[in-house]
Amino acid sequence: MSKPVLVIGGGIAGIQASLDLADQGVKVYLVEKLPSIGGKMARLDKTFPTLDCASCILTPKMVSVARHPNIELLTYSEVVEVKGSAGDFHVKVLKKPRYVDEDKCIGCGECITKCPSKVPDEFNMGMSQRKAIYFLFPQAVPLKATIDREHCLYFTKNICRVCERFCPTKAINFEQKPETIELKVASIIIATGYELLDPRIAPTYGYGKYPNVYTSLEFERLVSSTGPTGGEIMRRSDNKHPRSIAFIQCVCSRDVKINPNCSAFCCMASVKHAILAKEHLPEVDCTIFYMDLRAFGKGYQEFYNRAMREFGIKFIRAKPAKIEEDPETKDLIITYEDTFTGAKKTMRTEMVVLAVGVKPVYPEVIPLTIGEDGYVHLKNPHIEPVATTMDGVYVVGVAAGAKDIPDSVIQAGSAAIKASILAGGVVHE
Amino acid sequence: MSKDFEPRIVVFACNWCSYAALDLAGTSRMKYPPNFLVIRVMCSGRVDPQFILEAFRRGADGVLVAGCHPGDCHYIEGNIKALRRMTLLKRVLEEFGIEKERFRLEWISASEAEKFVRVANEMLEKIKPLGPLKVEEVHMHG
Amino acid sequence: MNEEPRIGVYICHCGVNIAGSVNIKEVVEYAKNLPNVIEARDYIFMCSAPGQEIIKEGIKKCNLNRVVVAACSPTMHEHTFRNVLAEAGINPYLLEMVNIREQCSWVHSDNKEAATTKAKLLIRMAVAKASLLEPLKEITFKVNKNVLVIGGGVAGLSAARDLAAKGFKVYLIERKPVIGGNTARLGRLAHAEIKGIDLVGELSRQVLSSPNIHIYVDTELANVDGSVGDFKIKLVKNPRYVNEKCNLCGECVKVCPVDVPNEYEFGVSSRKAIYLPFREAYPPIYVVDSENCTRCFECVKVCPMNAINLAEKTEEIELTVGAIIIAAGHEPYEPPIGEFGYGVSSRVITLFQLERMLDEAGPTKGELKLDGREPKNIVFITCVGSLNTTPNAYPYCSRMCCSSTIKNALMIREKYPEANIYILHRDIRTYSRGDEQLYLKAGESLIRFARYREAPNVIVNPDGSINVRFFEETIQEEVFLPADLVVLSVGMKPPKDIDKVRTIVKVGCGPEGFLREAHLKLRPVEAATDGVYLAGTVTGPKNVIESIESGSAAASKASTLLTKEEVRVEPLIAVVDEERCSGCSICIGVCPYGAIRLKTQEKARVAEVDPALCKGCGACAASCPTGAMQQFGFKDAQLKSQVLAALTK
């Protein structure tokens, strides 16, 4: 018999690593801190360069994870302690209370319809509202409701309990307590992904100050049919379709003062955004401001060429100096240096989308060595590409360096085989 | 000939190359006329000439059989078998008085979405002026 | 199955992918009125968990025995929905998919009415076929636990190492006389203190220490029969003319009269017809290049070990494996003579030739001297062979060249602090971890970057000096640079023999010849053919680390297959109606796999299909004069029902 493996993080990298391991007959504990797996990819509308819809390729994998007999899915949970060494790690996982009995909840959503408390929906980057009892998103896995204690009227004001009354299976349990689960695993795969940096640290771009300046992830939700506007691209200021959109690359990345790293996927994401904008609003004028257009993956250059030739997207090589708002129209005025003439130029646009850099997220309880670039230090990237300096601990996906989906999937596979070797198990002759 | 004539064209596409090319046309958001109704087969070698005769008898205005390029067949040379059968079939169709523009056999690889779009446009362009196939005048047996 | 068909039709919005062009409401209403349809429903994402629940609920509540799902291409989700049927307790082959996304909503988004009409017709065709579907039983094969890895570069070595560590027997074949691939010829690697050869050495040591790995060099794939879990492999081992008695004394080399450019040094140096590709080569045995050998037998005479046999013949090897990993790698782009002055002046070299020259163990001992002098002005031109820079170039980006160029420029800077170094580029694509820092360091090290759009003009003057002229995009001026050395940062292209390998294994390729993944995003190391996996640059450009990772990832996928005791395959194979079969044997001649034979049945002779050999092409069914031969899932009646439904006005 093989020993189990712990996978931390339920984004595409963690999902893929878990499935690869489970399909090799290895028992997997997949720990995800949010109420659903899916990670950042679940928030994407389409993926470059094929424009495959992200849900269509991701959600079936999520379903496979949930149904796999070798995978124990621990959502809304966090790793709080790791002891031991390769082959024999002792791990404690804290399962946060959903205040909903997962075994009883049938995901009917009756409680959500009835809940009176509305809060900004973090899945839609706060651009829409959800209830205090909620699904992270409609295709969440597992499809179990979660009560957000901070906004629940019962927890804050000791009133309401409407959800309890309407739940057809009596799944609501306000008394639920955090639960600590102890695991013994042979290996750990860290697939904890990333967060976008807060573009307010580059105040010249006016994010947070001007309503029509968006982050790339906000725009992703905005064009998504499951997003806050049902896929309508509308400005925050007036709910009107923009007639022009400017996409600005390398915000909080490739910037020695803030973050010198390249985020690897933003160039193509912005090209995709511009194409999607054109598909939604054929008349819209799209401009991409870039330093180097990094179309390096398979089919990427061809995608970039199509953006220029077929969709008429304009590319300007410049890093804008600042963005200001016309207070009357809420349009935005971008000041940039024309690299051709060196002259200061301005451009008026009705919407700005910032391709914001990323920073990795790590579980605090694992004593990883962090490199100068802010990413986990690897033992010997050429010989054992995904191995950290801790034996038996592997890191994949954006947590191992910014990368796109296929490269995350490849790394997930490569960590899976390493962990699978450590987990052991019999191969018959 | 009515300007509103919208031919109905049946396509037999092999799973490995041509059907994939049709999918690629979709993912690449190419546009082609909506007159083509695709029937998936594993190999162009599965296409029995009877199916094509049946299609014309039932009122198809055109039929396209699409397979992998010679040498690329997933089943070694199913496409070559299709080629032999379709060459014979073309003569039969001619005897029945079915215009040759109404039937085509094409090699379309998985990466040739553009070729499908071109073939589709060409076929439609050539079939439209012919008008609907007058089945009652065609005495087919089998 | 005699019971009355009871069909459920489930229509997916796919967000707005389908719903944006197809009027779903109208289609649902239409579907409800089709023959045998009991219920028709729609949902935003039918493939998601709640979507799948809708189907299961329908099967149970309405007692359905057939399901039609109108969504995306069956290549995407047929498998997903078959599982849904199985989980709901009905045979998974009672499903028919309708492709209303790739082949309808996406291609007709300019005409919503036509898209809606076509979606209806496609659903009508599927419902017609669904009524005639039969429950099928999957065929199971025992999985052979051995694996064949094609290619001994870093990706193949990485895959072999991991699979052997997992306990599988690995056969690694390499058509060259030595393992290590392109990486063995690289100098110092970026972000590492080690050289390509050392990395290959370390990987080889790990591979060779495993008793589970068998390496065949000089060996090519000749044929593959069988299928997932049970591939019958034929290999051809070309003669090396030197056997393992060779002690590397080198006497043979001294007497060999032939002198040819050494391809392992990218022609920077020459070698004999009998040679060792490089120091630390594995296997450590000399090899005779039969193309250039004059058969003078001098080497045979001097060999003290009697290790040379010029009469050696090719050898055939047969294996059985459960899985195949193709890691056949790439070749560097070779500029045609005259492109950027390449081949016209010895001062124009490729990045790989530079790597060899900068290697202390290389032909020039790490010295970059031209006519005895150190170069003062060095101009790198990137995107040679890539991004359609020249008419001969490929359209894609080769991914590793920018970082590799900068790494080499920095090495030159270390050695020659006074040199003027220019990098002419289109975009600097240092995307990989740590590469941006390398780019910053290059700037600090006074390596100058200039941007071109039109291919620079390399002018070789009559006196041998060189000028590079190009239009600099940033300053918008024509720039004229003197150059002692021009380095062409060449990209990658698919290896020469890849077409032969891929047709034998049955794997598709893209327009430039790189192999095609089962899915570009989520199945990057799997081929569409079951049991075949892809690693390294054979699917497209990658850097060294990425190649090693993809080797491991392919190993992981292969391991998911090899750990199973048996594998199930789609039963879409041929089947004979013995009542109708006349025993004419036409089908036997048509079958490419020899899967059909005659058997005697109640005195008559009828055809019989061997399910283990039949691959399900259906050629026999198309040729059967009596209609006795059919193909499961694609029976005459089923296909004709689709034709009929398509044409009913």
CSV table of C-alpha atoms in Angstrom, one decimal, chain C residues 348-544:
chain,number,residue,atom,x,y,z
C,348,VAL,CA,28.6,35.1,-38.7
C,349,ILE,CA,27.7,32.2,-36.4
C,350,THR,CA,24.7,30.8,-34.6
C,351,LEU,CA,24.0,31.0,-30.9
C,352,PHE,CA,24.8,27.3,-30.6
C,353,GLN,CA,28.2,27.7,-32.3
C,354,LEU,CA,28.8,30.5,-29.8
C,355,GLU,CA,27.8,28.2,-26.9
C,356,ARG,CA,30.5,25.7,-28.1
C,357,MET,CA,33.1,28.4,-28.4
C,358,LEU,CA,32.4,29.8,-25.0
C,359,ASP,CA,32.7,26.4,-23.4
C,360,GLU,CA,36.1,26.0,-21.8
C,361,ALA,CA,36.0,22.3,-22.8
C,362,GLY,CA,34.9,23.2,-26.3
C,363,PRO,CA,36.9,23.4,-29.5
C,364,THR,CA,38.3,26.9,-28.8
C,365,LYS,CA,38.8,26.3,-25.1
C,366,GLY,CA,36.4,29.1,-24.3
C,367,GLU,CA,38.2,31.7,-26.4
C,368,LEU,CA,36.3,33.8,-28.8
C,369,LYS,CA,39.2,34.7,-31.1
C,370,LEU,CA,38.8,35.4,-34.8
C,371,ASP,CA,41.9,35.4,-36.9
C,372,GLY,CA,43.8,35.5,-33.6
C,373,ARG,CA,42.1,38.6,-32.3
C,374,GLU,CA,39.5,39.1,-29.6
C,375,PRO,CA,36.3,40.5,-31.1
C,376,LYS,CA,35.5,44.1,-30.2
C,377,ASN,CA,32.1,44.5,-31.6
C,378,ILE,CA,29.7,41.7,-31.2
C,379,VAL,CA,26.2,41.9,-32.6
C,380,PHE,CA,23.5,39.4,-31.6
C,381,ILE,CA,20.4,39.2,-33.8
C,382,THR,CA,17.5,37.5,-32.2
C,383,CYS,CA,14.4,35.8,-33.8
C,384,VAL,CA,16.4,34.2,-36.6
C,385,GLY,CA,14.2,31.5,-37.9
C,386,SER,CA,11.3,32.8,-35.7
C,387,LEU,CA,8.4,35.2,-35.9
C,388,ASN,CA,8.5,35.3,-39.7
C,389,THR,CA,11.6,37.5,-39.5
C,390,THR,CA,12.8,36.2,-42.9
C,391,PRO,CA,10.8,34.4,-45.6
C,392,ASN,CA,12.4,31.2,-44.5
C,393,ALA,CA,11.5,31.7,-40.8
C,394,TYR,CA,8.8,30.0,-38.8
C,395,PRO,CA,5.9,32.1,-37.4
C,396,TYR,CA,6.2,31.0,-33.8
C,397,CYS,CA,8.4,32.3,-30.9
C,398,SER,CA,11.1,29.8,-29.8
C,399,ARG,CA,10.8,30.9,-26.2
C,400,MET,CA,14.3,30.2,-24.9
C,401,CYS,CA,16.4,32.3,-27.3
C,402,CYS,CA,16.0,35.7,-25.6
C,403,SER,CA,17.2,34.4,-22.3
C,404,SER,CA,19.9,32.3,-23.9
C,405,THR,CA,21.1,35.3,-25.9
C,406,ILE,CA,21.4,37.4,-22.8
C,407,LYS,CA,23.1,34.7,-20.9
C,408,ASN,CA,25.7,34.3,-23.6
C,409,ALA,CA,26.1,38.1,-23.9
C,410,LEU,CA,26.8,38.3,-20.2
C,411,MET,CA,29.4,35.5,-20.5
C,412,ILE,CA,31.1,37.5,-23.2
C,413,ARG,CA,31.0,40.6,-21.1
C,414,GLU,CA,32.7,38.7,-18.2
C,415,LYS,CA,35.5,37.6,-20.5
C,416,TYR,CA,35.9,40.7,-22.6
C,417,PRO,CA,34.9,43.7,-20.4
C,418,GLU,CA,35.9,46.1,-23.2
C,419,ALA,CA,33.8,44.6,-26.0
C,420,ASN,CA,30.8,46.4,-27.4
C,421,ILE,CA,27.9,44.1,-27.3
C,422,TYR,CA,24.6,44.7,-29.0
C,423,ILE,CA,21.5,42.7,-29.0
C,424,LEU,CA,19.1,43.5,-31.8
C,425,HIS,CA,15.7,42.2,-31.0
C,426,ARG,CA,11.9,42.5,-31.7
C,427,ASP,CA,10.8,42.1,-28.1
C,428,ILE,CA,12.8,40.7,-25.2
C,429,ARG,CA,10.8,37.8,-23.9
C,430,THR,CA,12.5,36.9,-20.6
C,431,TYR,CA,9.3,35.5,-19.1
C,432,SER,CA,10.7,32.6,-17.1
C,433,ARG,CA,11.6,32.9,-13.4
C,434,GLY,CA,14.8,34.8,-12.9
C,435,ASP,CA,15.2,35.7,-16.6
C,436,GLU,CA,14.0,39.3,-16.1
C,437,GLN,CA,16.8,39.7,-13.5
C,438,LEU,CA,19.2,38.5,-16.2
C,439,TYR,CA,17.8,41.1,-18.6
C,440,LEU,CA,18.3,43.8,-15.9
C,441,LYS,CA,21.8,42.7,-15.3
C,442,ALA,CA,22.5,42.8,-19.0
C,443,GLY,CA,21.4,46.5,-19.0
C,444,GLU,CA,23.7,47.2,-16.0
C,445,SER,CA,26.5,45.4,-17.8
C,446,LEU,CA,26.3,47.9,-20.6
C,447,ILE,CA,25.0,45.4,-23.1
C,448,ARG,CA,23.0,47.5,-25.6
C,449,PHE,CA,19.6,46.6,-26.7
C,450,ALA,CA,18.2,47.8,-30.0
C,451,ARG,CA,14.8,47.0,-31.5
C,452,TYR,CA,14.2,46.2,-35.1
C,453,ARG,CA,11.1,45.3,-37.1
C,454,GLU,CA,12.4,44.7,-40.6
C,455,ALA,CA,15.2,42.1,-40.6
C,456,PRO,CA,18.6,43.7,-40.2
C,457,ASN,CA,20.9,43.7,-43.2
C,458,VAL,CA,24.2,42.0,-42.5
C,459,ILE,CA,26.8,43.3,-45.1
C,460,VAL,CA,29.9,41.3,-45.6
C,461,ASN,CA,32.5,43.7,-47.1
C,462,PRO,CA,35.1,42.5,-49.6
C,463,ASP,CA,37.8,42.9,-47.0
C,464,GLY,CA,35.9,40.5,-44.7
C,465,SER,CA,34.7,43.1,-42.3
C,466,ILE,CA,31.0,43.2,-41.5
C,467,ASN,CA,28.5,45.9,-41.0
C,468,VAL,CA,25.0,45.5,-39.7
C,469,ARG,CA,22.4,48.0,-40.8
C,470,PHE,CA,18.9,48.2,-39.5
C,471,PHE,CA,16.2,50.6,-38.7
C,472,GLU,CA,16.0,51.1,-34.9
C,473,GLU,CA,12.4,51.4,-33.8
C,474,THR,CA,12.8,53.3,-30.6
C,475,ILE,CA,14.9,56.1,-31.9
C,476,GLN,CA,13.4,55.8,-35.4
C,477,GLU,CA,16.7,56.0,-37.1
C,478,GLU,CA,18.8,53.9,-39.4
C,479,VAL,CA,21.7,52.4,-37.4
C,480,PHE,CA,24.9,51.2,-38.9
C,481,LEU,CA,27.1,49.0,-36.7
C,482,PRO,CA,30.5,47.6,-37.4
C,483,ALA,CA,30.8,44.0,-36.3
C,484,ASP,CA,33.7,41.6,-35.7
C,485,LEU,CA,31.2,38.8,-34.9
C,486,VAL,CA,27.5,38.4,-35.6
C,487,VAL,CA,25.7,35.9,-33.6
C,488,LEU,CA,22.3,34.6,-34.9
C,489,SER,CA,20.0,33.6,-32.1
C,490,VAL,CA,18.3,30.8,-34.0
C,491,GLY,CA,15.1,29.2,-32.9
C,492,MET,CA,13.9,25.6,-32.7
C,493,LYS,CA,12.3,23.5,-35.4
C,494,PRO,CA,10.8,20.0,-35.3
C,495,PRO,CA,13.4,17.2,-35.7
C,496,LYS,CA,13.9,15.9,-39.2
C,497,ASP,CA,12.5,12.4,-38.7
C,498,ILE,CA,9.5,13.4,-36.6
C,499,ASP,CA,7.0,12.8,-39.4
C,500,LYS,CA,8.2,9.2,-39.6
C,501,VAL,CA,7.8,8.6,-35.9
C,502,ARG,CA,4.5,10.3,-35.6
C,503,THR,CA,2.9,8.4,-38.5
C,504,ILE,CA,4.1,5.1,-37.0
C,505,VAL,CA,2.7,6.0,-33.5
C,506,LYS,CA,-0.3,7.9,-35.0
C,507,VAL,CA,0.0,11.3,-33.5
C,508,GLY,CA,-1.1,14.5,-35.2
C,509,CYS,CA,0.9,17.6,-35.7
C,510,GLY,CA,0.4,21.3,-36.1
C,511,PRO,CA,1.2,23.3,-39.2
C,512,GLU,CA,4.9,23.5,-38.5
C,513,GLY,CA,5.3,19.9,-37.6
C,514,PHE,CA,5.4,20.0,-33.8
C,515,LEU,CA,3.3,17.2,-32.3
C,516,ARG,CA,-0.2,18.0,-31.2
C,517,GLU,CA,-1.3,17.7,-27.6
C,518,ALA,CA,-4.7,16.1,-26.6
C,519,HIS,CA,-5.6,19.6,-25.3
C,520,LEU,CA,-3.3,22.5,-25.4
C,521,LYS,CA,-4.1,23.9,-22.0
C,522,LEU,CA,-5.1,21.0,-19.8
C,523,ARG,CA,-3.6,17.9,-21.4
C,524,PRO,CA,-0.2,19.2,-22.6
C,525,VAL,CA,1.7,16.0,-22.2
C,526,GLU,CA,-0.8,13.6,-23.7
C,527,ALA,CA,-1.4,12.7,-27.4
C,528,ALA,CA,-4.9,12.2,-28.7
C,529,THR,CA,-4.0,8.5,-29.2
C,530,ASP,CA,-4.5,6.6,-25.9
C,531,GLY,CA,-1.4,5.4,-24.2
C,532,VAL,CA,0.9,7.9,-26.1
C,533,TYR,CA,2.5,10.8,-24.2
C,534,LEU,CA,4.6,13.7,-25.3
C,535,ALA,CA,7.5,15.3,-23.5
C,536,GLY,CA,9.9,18.1,-24.1
C,537,THR,CA,10.3,20.2,-27.3
C,538,VAL,CA,8.6,17.7,-29.5
C,539,THR,CA,5.4,19.6,-28.9
C,540,GLY,CA,7.0,23.1,-29.3
C,541,PRO,CA,9.9,25.2,-28.0
C,542,LYS,CA,10.8,24.9,-24.3
C,543,ASN,CA,13.8,25.7,-22.2
C,544,VAL,CA,15.8,23.0,-20.4
